[in-house]
Short mmCIF file of C-alpha atoms and ligand atoms in Angstrom, two decimals:
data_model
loop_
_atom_site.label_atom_id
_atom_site.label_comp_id
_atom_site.label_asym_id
_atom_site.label_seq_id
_atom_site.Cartn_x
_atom_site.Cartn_y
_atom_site.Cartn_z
CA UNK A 8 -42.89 -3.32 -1.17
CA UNK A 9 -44.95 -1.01 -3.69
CA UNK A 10 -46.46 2.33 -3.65
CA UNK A 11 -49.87 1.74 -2.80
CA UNK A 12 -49.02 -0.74 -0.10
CA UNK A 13 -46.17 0.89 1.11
CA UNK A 14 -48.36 4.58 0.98
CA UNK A 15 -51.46 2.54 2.97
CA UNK A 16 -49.55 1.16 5.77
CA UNK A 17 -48.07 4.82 6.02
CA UNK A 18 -51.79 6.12 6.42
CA UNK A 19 -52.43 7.74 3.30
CA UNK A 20 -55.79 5.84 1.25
CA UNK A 21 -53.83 5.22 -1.62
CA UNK A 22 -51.08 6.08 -4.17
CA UNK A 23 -52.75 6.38 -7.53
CA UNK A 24 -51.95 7.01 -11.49
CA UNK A 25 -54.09 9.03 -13.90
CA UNK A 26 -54.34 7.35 -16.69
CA UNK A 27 -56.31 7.30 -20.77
CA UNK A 28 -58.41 4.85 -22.68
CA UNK A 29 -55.81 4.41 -25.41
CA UNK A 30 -53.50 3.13 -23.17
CA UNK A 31 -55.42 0.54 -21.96
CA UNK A 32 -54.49 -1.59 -24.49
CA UNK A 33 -50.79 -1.71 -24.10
CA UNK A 34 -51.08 -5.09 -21.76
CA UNK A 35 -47.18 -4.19 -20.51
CA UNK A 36 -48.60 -0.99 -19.04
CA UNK A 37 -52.11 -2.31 -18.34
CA UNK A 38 -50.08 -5.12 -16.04
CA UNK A 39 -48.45 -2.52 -14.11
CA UNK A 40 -51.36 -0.53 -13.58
CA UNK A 41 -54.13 -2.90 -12.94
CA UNK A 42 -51.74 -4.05 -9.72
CA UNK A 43 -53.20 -2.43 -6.64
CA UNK A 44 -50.36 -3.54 -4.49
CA UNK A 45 -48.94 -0.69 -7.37
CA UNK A 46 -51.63 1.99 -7.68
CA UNK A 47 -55.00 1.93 -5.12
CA UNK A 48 -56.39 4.54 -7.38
CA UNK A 49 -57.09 5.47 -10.76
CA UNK A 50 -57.76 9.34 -11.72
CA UNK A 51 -59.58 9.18 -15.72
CA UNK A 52 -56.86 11.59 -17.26
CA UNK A 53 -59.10 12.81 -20.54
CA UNK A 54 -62.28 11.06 -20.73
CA UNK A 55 -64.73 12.35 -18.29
CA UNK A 56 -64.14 16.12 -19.73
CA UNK A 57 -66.79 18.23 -21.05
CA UNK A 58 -65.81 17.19 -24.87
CA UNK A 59 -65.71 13.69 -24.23
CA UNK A 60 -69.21 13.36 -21.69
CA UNK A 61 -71.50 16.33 -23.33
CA UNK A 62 -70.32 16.76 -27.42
CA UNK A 63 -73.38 18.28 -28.34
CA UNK A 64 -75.86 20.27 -25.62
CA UNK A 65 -77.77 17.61 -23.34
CA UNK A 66 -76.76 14.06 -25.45
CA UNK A 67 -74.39 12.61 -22.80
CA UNK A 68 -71.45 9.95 -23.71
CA UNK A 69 -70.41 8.21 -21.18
CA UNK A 70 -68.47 5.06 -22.95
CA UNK A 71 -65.16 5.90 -23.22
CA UNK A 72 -65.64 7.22 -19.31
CA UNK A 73 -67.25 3.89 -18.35
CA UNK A 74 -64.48 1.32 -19.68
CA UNK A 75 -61.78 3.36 -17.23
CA UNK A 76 -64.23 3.37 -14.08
CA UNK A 77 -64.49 -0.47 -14.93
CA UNK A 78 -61.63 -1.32 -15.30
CA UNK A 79 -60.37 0.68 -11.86
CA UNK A 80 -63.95 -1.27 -10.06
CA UNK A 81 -61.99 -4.74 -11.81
CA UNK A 82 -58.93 -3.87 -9.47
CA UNK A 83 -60.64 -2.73 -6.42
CA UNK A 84 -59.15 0.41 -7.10
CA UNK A 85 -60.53 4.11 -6.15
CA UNK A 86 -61.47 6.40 -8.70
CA UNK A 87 -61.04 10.14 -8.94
CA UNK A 88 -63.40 11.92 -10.76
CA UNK A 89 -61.84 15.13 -13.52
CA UNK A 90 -63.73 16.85 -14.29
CA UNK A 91 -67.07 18.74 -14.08
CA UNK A 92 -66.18 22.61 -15.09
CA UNK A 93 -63.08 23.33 -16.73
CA UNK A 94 -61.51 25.54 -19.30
CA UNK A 95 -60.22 23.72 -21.26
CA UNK A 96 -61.36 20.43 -23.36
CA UNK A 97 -65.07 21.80 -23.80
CA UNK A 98 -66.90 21.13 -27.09
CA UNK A 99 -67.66 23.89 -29.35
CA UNK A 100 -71.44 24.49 -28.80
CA UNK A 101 -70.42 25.45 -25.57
CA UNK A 102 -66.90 27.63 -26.46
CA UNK A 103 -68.63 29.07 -29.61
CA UNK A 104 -72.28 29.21 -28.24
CA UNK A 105 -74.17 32.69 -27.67
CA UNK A 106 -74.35 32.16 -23.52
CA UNK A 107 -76.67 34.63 -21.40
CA UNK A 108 -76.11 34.51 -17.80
CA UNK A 109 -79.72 32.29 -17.21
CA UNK A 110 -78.73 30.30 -20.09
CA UNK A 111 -74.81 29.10 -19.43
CA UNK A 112 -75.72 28.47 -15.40
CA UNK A 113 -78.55 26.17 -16.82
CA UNK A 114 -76.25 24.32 -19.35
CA UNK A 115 -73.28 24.22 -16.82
CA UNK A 116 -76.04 22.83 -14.11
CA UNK A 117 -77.67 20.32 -16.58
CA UNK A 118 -74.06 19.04 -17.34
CA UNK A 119 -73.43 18.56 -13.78
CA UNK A 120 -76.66 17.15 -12.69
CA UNK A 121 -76.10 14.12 -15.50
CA UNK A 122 -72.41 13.55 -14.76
CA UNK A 123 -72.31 13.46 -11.14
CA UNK A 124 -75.52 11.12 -11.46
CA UNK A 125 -74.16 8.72 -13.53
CA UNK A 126 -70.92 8.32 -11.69
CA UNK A 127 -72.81 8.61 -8.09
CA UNK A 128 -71.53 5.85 -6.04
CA UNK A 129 -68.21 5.33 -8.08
CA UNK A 130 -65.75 8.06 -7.68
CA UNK A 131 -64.19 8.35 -4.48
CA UNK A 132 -63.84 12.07 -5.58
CA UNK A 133 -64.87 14.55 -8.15
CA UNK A 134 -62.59 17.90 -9.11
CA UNK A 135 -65.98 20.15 -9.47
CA UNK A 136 -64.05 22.99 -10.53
CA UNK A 137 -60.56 22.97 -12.28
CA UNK A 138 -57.70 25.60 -12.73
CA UNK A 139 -60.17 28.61 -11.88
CA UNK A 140 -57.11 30.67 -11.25
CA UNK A 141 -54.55 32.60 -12.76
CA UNK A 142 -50.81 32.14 -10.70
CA UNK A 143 -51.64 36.24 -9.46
CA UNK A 144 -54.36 35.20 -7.99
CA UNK A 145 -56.81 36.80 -9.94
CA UNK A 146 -59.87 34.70 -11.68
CA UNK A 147 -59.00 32.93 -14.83
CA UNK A 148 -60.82 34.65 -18.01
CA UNK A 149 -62.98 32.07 -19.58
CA UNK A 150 -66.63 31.64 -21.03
CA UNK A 151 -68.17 30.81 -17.58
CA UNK A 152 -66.49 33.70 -15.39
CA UNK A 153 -66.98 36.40 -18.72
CA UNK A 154 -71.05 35.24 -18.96
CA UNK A 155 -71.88 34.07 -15.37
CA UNK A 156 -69.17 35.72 -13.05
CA UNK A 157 -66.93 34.13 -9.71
CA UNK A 158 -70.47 33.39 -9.10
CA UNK A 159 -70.03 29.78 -11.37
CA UNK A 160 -68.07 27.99 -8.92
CA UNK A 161 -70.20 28.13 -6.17
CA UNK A 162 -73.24 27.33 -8.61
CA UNK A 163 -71.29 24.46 -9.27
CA UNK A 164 -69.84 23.24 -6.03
CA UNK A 165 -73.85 23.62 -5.17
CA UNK A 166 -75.29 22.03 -7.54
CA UNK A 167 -72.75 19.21 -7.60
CA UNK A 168 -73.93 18.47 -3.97
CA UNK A 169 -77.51 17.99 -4.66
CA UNK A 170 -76.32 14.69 -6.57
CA UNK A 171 -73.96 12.94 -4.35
CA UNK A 172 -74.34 12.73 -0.70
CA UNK A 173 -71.25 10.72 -0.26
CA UNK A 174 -68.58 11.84 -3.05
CA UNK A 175 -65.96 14.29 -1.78
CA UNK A 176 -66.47 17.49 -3.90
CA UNK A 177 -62.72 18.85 -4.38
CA UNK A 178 -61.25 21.86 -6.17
CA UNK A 179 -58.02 21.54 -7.92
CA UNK A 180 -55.73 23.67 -9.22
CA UNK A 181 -51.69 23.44 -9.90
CA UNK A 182 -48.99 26.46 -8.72
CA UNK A 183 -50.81 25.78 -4.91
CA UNK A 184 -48.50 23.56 -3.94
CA UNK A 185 -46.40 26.54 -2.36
CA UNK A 186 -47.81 29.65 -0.44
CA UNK A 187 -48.38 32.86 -2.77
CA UNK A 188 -51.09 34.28 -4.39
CA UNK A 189 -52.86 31.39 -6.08
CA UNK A 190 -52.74 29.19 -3.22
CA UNK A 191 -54.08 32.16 -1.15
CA UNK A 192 -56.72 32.71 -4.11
CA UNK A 193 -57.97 28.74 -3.69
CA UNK A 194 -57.96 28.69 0.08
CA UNK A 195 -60.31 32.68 -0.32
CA UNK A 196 -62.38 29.99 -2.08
CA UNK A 197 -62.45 27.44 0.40
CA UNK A 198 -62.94 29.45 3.10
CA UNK A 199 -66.19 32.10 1.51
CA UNK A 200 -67.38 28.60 0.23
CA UNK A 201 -67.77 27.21 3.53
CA UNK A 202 -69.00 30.62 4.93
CA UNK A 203 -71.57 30.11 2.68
CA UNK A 204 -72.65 26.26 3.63
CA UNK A 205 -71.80 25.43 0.42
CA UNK A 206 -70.14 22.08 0.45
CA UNK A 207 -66.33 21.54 -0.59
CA UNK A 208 -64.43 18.68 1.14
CA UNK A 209 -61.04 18.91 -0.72
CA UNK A 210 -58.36 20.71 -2.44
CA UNK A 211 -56.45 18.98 -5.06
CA UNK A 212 -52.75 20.31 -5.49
CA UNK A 213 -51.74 19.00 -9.15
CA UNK A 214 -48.21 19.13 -8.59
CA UNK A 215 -46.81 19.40 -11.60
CA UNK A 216 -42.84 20.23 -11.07
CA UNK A 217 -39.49 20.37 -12.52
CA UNK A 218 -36.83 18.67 -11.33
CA UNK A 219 -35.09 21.13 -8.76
CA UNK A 220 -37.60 23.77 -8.59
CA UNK A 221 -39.62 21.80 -6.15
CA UNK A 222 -40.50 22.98 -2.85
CA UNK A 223 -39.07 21.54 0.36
CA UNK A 224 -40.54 19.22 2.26
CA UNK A 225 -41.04 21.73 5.30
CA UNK A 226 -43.01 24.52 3.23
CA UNK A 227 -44.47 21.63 1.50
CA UNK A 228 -45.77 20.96 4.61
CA UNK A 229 -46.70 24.05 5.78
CA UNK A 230 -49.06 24.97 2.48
CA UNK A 231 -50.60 21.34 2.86
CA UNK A 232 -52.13 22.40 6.39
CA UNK A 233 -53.32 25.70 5.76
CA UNK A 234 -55.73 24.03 3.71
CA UNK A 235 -56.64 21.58 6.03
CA UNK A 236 -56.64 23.92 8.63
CA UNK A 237 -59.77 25.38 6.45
CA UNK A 238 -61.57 22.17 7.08
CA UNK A 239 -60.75 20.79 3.80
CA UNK A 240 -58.88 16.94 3.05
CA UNK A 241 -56.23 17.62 0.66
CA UNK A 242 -54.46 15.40 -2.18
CA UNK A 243 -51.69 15.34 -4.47
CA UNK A 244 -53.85 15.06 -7.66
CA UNK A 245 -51.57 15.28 -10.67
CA UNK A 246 -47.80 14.89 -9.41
CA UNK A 247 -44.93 14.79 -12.50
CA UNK A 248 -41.17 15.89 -12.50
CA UNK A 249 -39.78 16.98 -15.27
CA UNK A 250 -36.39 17.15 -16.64
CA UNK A 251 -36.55 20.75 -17.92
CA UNK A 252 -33.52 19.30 -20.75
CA UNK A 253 -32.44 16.55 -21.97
CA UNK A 254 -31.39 13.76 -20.96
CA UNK A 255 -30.96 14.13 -17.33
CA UNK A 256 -27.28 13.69 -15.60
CA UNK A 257 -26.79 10.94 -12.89
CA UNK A 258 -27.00 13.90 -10.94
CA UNK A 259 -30.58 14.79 -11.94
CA UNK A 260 -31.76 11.94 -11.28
CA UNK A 261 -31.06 11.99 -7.84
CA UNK A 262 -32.72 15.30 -7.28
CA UNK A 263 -35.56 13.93 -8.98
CA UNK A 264 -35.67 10.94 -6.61
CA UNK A 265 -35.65 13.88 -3.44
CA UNK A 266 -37.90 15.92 -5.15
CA UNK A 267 -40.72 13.26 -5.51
CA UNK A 268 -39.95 11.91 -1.85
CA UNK A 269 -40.28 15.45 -0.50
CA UNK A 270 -44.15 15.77 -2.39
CA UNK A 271 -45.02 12.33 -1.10
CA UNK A 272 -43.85 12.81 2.37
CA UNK A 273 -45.12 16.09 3.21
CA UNK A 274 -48.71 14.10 1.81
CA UNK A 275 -48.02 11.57 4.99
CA UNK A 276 -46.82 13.61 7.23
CA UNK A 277 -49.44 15.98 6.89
CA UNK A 278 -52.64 14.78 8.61
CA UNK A 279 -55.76 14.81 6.66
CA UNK A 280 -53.76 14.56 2.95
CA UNK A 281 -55.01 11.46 1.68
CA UNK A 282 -53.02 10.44 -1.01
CA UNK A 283 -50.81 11.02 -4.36
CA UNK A 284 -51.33 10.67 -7.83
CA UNK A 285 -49.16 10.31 -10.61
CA UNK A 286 -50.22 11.92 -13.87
CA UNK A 287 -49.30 8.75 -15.18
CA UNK A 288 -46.56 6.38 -14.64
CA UNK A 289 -44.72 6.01 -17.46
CA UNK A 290 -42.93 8.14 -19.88
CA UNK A 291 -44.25 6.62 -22.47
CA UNK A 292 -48.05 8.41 -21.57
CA UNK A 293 -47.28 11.01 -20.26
CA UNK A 294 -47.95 14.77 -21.44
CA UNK A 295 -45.25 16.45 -20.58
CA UNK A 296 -42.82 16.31 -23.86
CA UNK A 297 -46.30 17.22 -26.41
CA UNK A 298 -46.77 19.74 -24.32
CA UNK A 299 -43.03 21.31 -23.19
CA UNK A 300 -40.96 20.70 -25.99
CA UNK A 301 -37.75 19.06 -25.43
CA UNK A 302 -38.71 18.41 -21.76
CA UNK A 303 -39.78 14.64 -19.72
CA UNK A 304 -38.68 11.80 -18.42
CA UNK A 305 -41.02 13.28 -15.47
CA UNK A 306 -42.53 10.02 -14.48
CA UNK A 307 -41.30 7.46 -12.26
CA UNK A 308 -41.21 4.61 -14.82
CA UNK A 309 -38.83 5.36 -18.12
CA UNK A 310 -40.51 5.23 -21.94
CA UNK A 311 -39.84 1.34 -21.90
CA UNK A 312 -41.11 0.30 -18.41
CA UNK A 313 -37.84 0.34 -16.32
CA UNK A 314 -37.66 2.46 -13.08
CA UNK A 315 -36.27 5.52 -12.34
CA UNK A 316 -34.08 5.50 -9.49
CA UNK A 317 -37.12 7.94 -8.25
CA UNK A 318 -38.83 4.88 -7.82
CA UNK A 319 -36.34 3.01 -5.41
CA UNK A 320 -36.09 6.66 -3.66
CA UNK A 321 -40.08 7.01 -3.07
CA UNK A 322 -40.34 3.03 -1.94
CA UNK A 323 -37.29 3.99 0.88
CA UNK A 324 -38.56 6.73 1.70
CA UNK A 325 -42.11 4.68 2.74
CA UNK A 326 -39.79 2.48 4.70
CA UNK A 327 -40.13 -0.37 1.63
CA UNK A 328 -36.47 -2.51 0.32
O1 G3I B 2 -57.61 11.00 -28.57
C1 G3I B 2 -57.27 11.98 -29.55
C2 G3I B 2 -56.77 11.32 -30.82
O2 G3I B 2 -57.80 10.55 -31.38
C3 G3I B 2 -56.31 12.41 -31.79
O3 G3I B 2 -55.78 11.83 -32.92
C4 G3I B 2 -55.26 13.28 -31.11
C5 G3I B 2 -54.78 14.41 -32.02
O4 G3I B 2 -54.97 15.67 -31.43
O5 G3I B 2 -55.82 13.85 -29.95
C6 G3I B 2 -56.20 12.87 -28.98
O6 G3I B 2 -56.75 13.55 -27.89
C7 G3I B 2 -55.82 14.21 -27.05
C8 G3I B 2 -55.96 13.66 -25.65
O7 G3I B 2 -55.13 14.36 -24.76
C9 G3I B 2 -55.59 12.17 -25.56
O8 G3I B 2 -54.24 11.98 -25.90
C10 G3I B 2 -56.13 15.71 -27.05
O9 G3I B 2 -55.88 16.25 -28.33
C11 G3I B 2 -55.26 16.40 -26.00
O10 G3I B 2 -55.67 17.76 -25.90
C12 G3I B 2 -55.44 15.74 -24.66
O11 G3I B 2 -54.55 16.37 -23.74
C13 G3I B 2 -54.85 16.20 -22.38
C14 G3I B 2 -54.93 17.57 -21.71
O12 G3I B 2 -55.14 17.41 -20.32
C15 G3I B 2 -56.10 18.38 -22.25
O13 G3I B 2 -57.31 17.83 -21.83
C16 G3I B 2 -53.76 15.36 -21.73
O14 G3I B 2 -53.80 14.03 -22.24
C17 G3I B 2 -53.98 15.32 -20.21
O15 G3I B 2 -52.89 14.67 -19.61
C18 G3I B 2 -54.08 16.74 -19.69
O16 G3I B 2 -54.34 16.68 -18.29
C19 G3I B 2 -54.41 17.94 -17.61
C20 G3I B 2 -55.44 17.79 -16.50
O17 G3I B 2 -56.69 17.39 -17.04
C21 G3I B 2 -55.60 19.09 -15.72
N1 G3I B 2 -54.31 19.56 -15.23
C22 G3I B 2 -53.24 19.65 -16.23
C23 G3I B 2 -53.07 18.34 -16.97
C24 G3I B 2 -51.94 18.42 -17.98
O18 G3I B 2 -52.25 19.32 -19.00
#
């Protein structure tokens, strides 16, 4: 058995990878991917970010975007949509522009208006907003919130809606995947969202983790339904686990192996989670050591395309041999 199967006949909708253009043409890693049996879903993991779709105000790009949402339609595999309003990854003519209030909500609505359009009727789901939080709690200090206010994401979650009738609109966010402050922040969100009939149908929990520090299955559990119990699907959008040194003990590598089984089965046994992503598969992609230096091995295939014994624990664990 394989993930995707194995995650399906255990009622999630799939077990997906994120994954980037560049890799795409590594045909060892493209084989592994492209298997849906594998992976039922596809999440683009740089290329449908402001940089990539909007590089200079209102002339849209949508190439690089396109050859990953083919390639997933190839396979018959979902897509999730990141991301519409982030941060992080946006060009410079909107990070160095002079912004008014009027002005920003109008470039931020444009910008959603053309990539929801374009993709209407492919994604599965888009992340609207992204990492609007800081782990307190408090709203993250960027360019939209310093010109337009907490006011941008429901402008966004809004104006995402008048494009898509069918897409489910999610917020996602990493450090939510335990209760505290930021997880309360994002379900405050939910919850005034919805008080406002403003449409959100999901909260994406990146679940980004290190191997050890990962919560147990039971409060895994417990923080995965009082989201739902907002009215809100929920995913695991972004899931890595990361060897904090070098190389991991036999040891480690069993904890890893609970630690990703506890994430995936607090996603089935929690009614109304859909499914799991990996933020990629392999080693080899993945963002962890560029990032946190000296860290990895996070993914559930090694740097040369054997398994982790992660793997073998996550196929058990969905009652595969
Ligand atoms: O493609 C260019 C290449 O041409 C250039 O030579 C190279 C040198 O800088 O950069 C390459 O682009 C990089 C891109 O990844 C593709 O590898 C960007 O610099 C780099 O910033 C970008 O990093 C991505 C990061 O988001 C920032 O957007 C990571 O791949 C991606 O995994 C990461 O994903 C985020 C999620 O979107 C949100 N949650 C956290 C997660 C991890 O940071």
């Amino acid at each position: 058995g394989q993930l995707n199967a194995l995650a399906k006949a255990k009622g999630l909708k799939y077990f997906g990878s994120a994954t980037d253009n560049s890799e795409l043409s590594d045909t060892t890693y493209v084989s592994i991917l492209s298997n849906i049996s594998q992976f039922g879903q596809i999440t683009l993991g740089n290329t449908q970010k402001w940089v990539y779709t909007e590089p200079t105000q209102n002339t849209f790009s949508w190439t690089q975007g396109d050859v990953i949402t083919s390639f997933a339609e190839g396979n018959g595999q979902l897509l999730r949509c990141h991301n519409l309003v982030w941060y992080n990854e946006l060009p410079s003519w909107i990070t160095s522009g002079t912004w008014t209030n009027a002005t920003l909500i109008a470039a931020m609505k444009n910008h959603i208006a053309n990539e929801v359009t374009h993709y209407k009727g492919q994604c599965y789901a888009w992340d609207v907003v992204n990492e609007a939080f800081n782990d307190d709690g408090t709203y993250r200090v960027d360019v939209f919130y310093t010109t337009i206010g907490p006011e941008y994401i429901p402008i966004a979650f809004e104006t995402a809606a008048l494009y898509d009738d069918t897409v489910k609109f999610y917020y996602n966010d990493y450090n939510i995947e335990y209760a505290g402050a930021k997880a309360t922040a994002a379900q405050n969100l939910v919850s005034s969202l919805k008080a406002r009939g403003i449409r959100i149908d999901g909260v994406g929990l990146q679940g980004h983790f290190i191997v050890g520090e990962t919560p147990s299955l039971a409060s895994q559990i417990s923080n995965l339904e009082s989201f739902t119990a907002l009215g809100v699907e929920v995913a695991y959008t972004e899931l890595d686990i990361r060897f904090s040194s070098l190389p991991p003990t036999t040891a480690g590598l069993t904890q890893q192996g609970t630690d990703y089984v506890n994430t995936v089965m607090a996603c089935v046994e929690t009614k109304n989670c859909v499914g799991v992503t990996v933020w990629d598969f392999t080693d080899k992609y993945s963002w962890i050591p560029s990032t946190f230096s000296g860290q990895g091995d996070a993914c559930l295939w090694y740097s040369d395309f054997t398994l982790h014994p992660a793997y073998y624990s996550v196929v058990t664990a969905l009652g595969g041999t």
